[in-house]
PDB file of C-alpha atoms in Angstrom:
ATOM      1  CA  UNK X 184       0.000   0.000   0.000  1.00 46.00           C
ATOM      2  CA  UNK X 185       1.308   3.222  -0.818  1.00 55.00           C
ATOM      3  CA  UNK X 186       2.539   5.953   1.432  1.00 60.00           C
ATOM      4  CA  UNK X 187      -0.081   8.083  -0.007  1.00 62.00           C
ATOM      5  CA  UNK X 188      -3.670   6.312   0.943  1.00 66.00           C
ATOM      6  CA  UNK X 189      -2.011   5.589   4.028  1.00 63.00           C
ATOM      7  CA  UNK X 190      -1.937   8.831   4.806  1.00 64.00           C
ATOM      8  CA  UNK X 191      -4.567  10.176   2.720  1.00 69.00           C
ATOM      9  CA  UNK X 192      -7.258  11.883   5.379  1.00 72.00           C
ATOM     10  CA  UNK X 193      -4.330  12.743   7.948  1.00 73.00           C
ATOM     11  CA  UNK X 194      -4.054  16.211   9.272  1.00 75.00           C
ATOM     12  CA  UNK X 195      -1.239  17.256  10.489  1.00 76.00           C
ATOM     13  CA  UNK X 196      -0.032  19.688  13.221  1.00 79.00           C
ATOM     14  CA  UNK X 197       2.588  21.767  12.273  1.00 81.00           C
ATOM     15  CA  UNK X 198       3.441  23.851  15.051  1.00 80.00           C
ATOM     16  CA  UNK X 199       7.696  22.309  15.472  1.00 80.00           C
ATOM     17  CA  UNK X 200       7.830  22.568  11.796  1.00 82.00           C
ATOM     18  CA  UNK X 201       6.922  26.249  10.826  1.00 86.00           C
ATOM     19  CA  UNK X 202       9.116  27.350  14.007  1.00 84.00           C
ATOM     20  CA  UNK X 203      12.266  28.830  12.918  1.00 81.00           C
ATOM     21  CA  UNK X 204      14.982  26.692  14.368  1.00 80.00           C
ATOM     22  CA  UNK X 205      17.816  28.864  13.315  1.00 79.00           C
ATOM     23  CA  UNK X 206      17.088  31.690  14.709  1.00 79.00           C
ATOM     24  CA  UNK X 207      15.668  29.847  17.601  1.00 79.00           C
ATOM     25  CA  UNK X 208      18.831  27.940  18.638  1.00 82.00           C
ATOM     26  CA  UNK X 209      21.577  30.877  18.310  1.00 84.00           C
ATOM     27  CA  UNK X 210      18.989  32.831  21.058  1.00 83.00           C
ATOM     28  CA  UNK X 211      16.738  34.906  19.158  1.00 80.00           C
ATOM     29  CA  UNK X 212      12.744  34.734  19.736  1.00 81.00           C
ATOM     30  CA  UNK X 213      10.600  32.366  18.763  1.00 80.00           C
ATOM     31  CA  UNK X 214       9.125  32.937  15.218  1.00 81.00           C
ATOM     32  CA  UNK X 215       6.432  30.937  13.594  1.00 85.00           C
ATOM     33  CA  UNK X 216       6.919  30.847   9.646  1.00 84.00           C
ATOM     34  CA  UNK X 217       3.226  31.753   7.966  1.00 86.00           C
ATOM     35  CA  UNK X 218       2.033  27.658   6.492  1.00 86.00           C
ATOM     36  CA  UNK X 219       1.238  29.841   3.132  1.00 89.00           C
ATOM     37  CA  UNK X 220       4.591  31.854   2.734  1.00 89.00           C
ATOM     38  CA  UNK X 221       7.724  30.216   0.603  1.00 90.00           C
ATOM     39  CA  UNK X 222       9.288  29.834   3.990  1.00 87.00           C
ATOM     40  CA  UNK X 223       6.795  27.927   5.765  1.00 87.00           C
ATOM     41  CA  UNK X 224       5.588  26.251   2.412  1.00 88.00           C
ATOM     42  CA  UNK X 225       9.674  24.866   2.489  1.00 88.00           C
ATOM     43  CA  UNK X 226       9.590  23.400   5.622  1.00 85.00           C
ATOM     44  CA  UNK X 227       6.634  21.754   5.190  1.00 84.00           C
ATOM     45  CA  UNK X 228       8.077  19.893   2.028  1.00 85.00           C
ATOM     46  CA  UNK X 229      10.827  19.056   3.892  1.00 82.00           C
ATOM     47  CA  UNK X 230       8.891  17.836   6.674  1.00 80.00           C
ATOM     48  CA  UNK X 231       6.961  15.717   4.023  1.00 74.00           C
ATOM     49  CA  UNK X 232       9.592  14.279   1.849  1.00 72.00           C
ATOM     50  CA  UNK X 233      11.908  11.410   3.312  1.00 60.00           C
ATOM     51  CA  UNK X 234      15.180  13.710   3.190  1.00 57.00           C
ATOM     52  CA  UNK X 235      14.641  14.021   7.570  1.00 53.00           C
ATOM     53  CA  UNK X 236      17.923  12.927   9.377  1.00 54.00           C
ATOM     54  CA  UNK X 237      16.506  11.937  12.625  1.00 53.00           C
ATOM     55  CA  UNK X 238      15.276   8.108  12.467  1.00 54.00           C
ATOM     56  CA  UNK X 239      15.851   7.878   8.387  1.00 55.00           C
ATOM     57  CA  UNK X 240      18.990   6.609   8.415  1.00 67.00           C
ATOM     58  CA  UNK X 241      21.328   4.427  10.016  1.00 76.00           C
ATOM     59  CA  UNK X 242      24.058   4.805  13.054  1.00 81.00           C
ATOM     60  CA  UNK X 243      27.563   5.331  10.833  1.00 83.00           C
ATOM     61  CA  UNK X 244      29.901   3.016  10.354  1.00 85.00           C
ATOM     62  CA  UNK X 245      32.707   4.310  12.424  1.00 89.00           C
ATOM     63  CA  UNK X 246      29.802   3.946  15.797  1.00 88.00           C
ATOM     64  CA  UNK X 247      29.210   0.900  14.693  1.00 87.00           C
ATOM     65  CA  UNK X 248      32.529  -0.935  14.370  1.00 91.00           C
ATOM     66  CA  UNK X 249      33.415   0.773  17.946  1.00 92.00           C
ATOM     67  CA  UNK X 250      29.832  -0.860  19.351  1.00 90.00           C
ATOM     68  CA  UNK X 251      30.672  -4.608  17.557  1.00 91.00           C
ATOM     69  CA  UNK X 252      34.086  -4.294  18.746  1.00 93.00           C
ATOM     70  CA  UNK X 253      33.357  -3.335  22.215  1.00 93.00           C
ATOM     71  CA  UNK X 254      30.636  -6.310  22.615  1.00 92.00           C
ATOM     72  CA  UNK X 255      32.953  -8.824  21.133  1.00 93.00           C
ATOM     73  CA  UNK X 256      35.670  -7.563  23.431  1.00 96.00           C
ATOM     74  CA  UNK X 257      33.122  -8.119  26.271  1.00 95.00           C
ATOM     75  CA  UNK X 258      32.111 -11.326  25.406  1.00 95.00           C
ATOM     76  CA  UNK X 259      35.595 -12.888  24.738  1.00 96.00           C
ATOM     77  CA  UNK X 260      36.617 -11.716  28.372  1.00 96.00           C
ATOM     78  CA  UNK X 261      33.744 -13.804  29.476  1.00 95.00           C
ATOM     79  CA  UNK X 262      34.758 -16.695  27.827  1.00 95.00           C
ATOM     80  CA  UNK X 263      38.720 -16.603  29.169  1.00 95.00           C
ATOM     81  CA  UNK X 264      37.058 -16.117  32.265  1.00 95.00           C
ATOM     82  CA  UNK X 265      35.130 -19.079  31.692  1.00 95.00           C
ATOM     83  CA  UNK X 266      37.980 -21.461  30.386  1.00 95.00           C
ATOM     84  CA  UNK X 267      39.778 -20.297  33.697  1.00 93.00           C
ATOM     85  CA  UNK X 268      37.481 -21.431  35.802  1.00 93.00           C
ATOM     86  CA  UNK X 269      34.708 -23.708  34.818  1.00 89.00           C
ATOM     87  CA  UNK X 270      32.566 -23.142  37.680  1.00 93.00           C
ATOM     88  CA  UNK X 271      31.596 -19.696  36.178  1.00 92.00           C
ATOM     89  CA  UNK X 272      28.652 -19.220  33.898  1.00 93.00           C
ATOM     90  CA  UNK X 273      29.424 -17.749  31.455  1.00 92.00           C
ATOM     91  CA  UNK X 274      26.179 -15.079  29.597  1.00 93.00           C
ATOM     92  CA  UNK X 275      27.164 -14.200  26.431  1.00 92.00           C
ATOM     93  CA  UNK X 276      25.927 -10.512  24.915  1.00 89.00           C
ATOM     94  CA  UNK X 277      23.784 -11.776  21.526  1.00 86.00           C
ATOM     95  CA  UNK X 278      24.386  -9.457  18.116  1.00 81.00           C
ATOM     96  CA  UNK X 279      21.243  -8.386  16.345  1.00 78.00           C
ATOM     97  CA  UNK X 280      21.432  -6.672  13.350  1.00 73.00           C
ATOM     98  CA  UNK X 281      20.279  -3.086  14.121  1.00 74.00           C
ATOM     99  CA  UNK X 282      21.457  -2.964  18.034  1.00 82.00           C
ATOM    100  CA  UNK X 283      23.987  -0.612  16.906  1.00 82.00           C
ATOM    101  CA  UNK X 284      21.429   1.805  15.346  1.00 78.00           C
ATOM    102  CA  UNK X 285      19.588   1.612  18.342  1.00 78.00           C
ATOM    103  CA  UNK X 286      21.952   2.426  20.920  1.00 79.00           C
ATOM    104  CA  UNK X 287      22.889   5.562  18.358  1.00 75.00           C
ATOM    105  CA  UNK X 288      19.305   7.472  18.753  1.00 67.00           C
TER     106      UNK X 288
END
């Protein structure tokens, strides 16, 4: 089914997305963009389209390679410990495929 008669009759609110962040964030007042004016009409696009960097993409590679390597590390110090003294149980951290990207959000 196709993004758009999923969200076909969906209104949205779109108070966070006409504010203007820029100004916002180096200390200026709080400005609402107008939903009609280029300005407000951009945001909204951008809102719309899939180009949002929040949750659309992945954890980089760099975070991940320090994450695997750190839980392989972890888990091979459990096993020496384990070969050293077979008394200990030993609980091993699983992998899954998108624990990386999780940990990164």
């Amino acid at each position: 089914m196709s993004r758009t008669v999923r969200r076909k009759n969906q209104r949205h609110e779109y108070v966070w997305v006409l504010k203007d962040w820029d100004l916002f964030i180096k200390g200026g007042p709080s400005i609402r963009h107008d939903q009609h004016s280029p300005a407000g009409r951009k945001a909204i696009a951008i809102f719309h389209s899939d180009k949002e960097i929040t949750m659309g993409s992945g954890a980089p590679r760099w975070y991940r390679k320090i994450f695997d390597r750190r839980r392989r590390t972890r888990n091979d110090r459990v096993m020496r410990q384990w070969l050293g003294n077979h008394d200990f149980d030993p609980v091993f951290e699983a992998s899954h495929k998108h624990e990386a990207n999780w940990s990164w959000w």
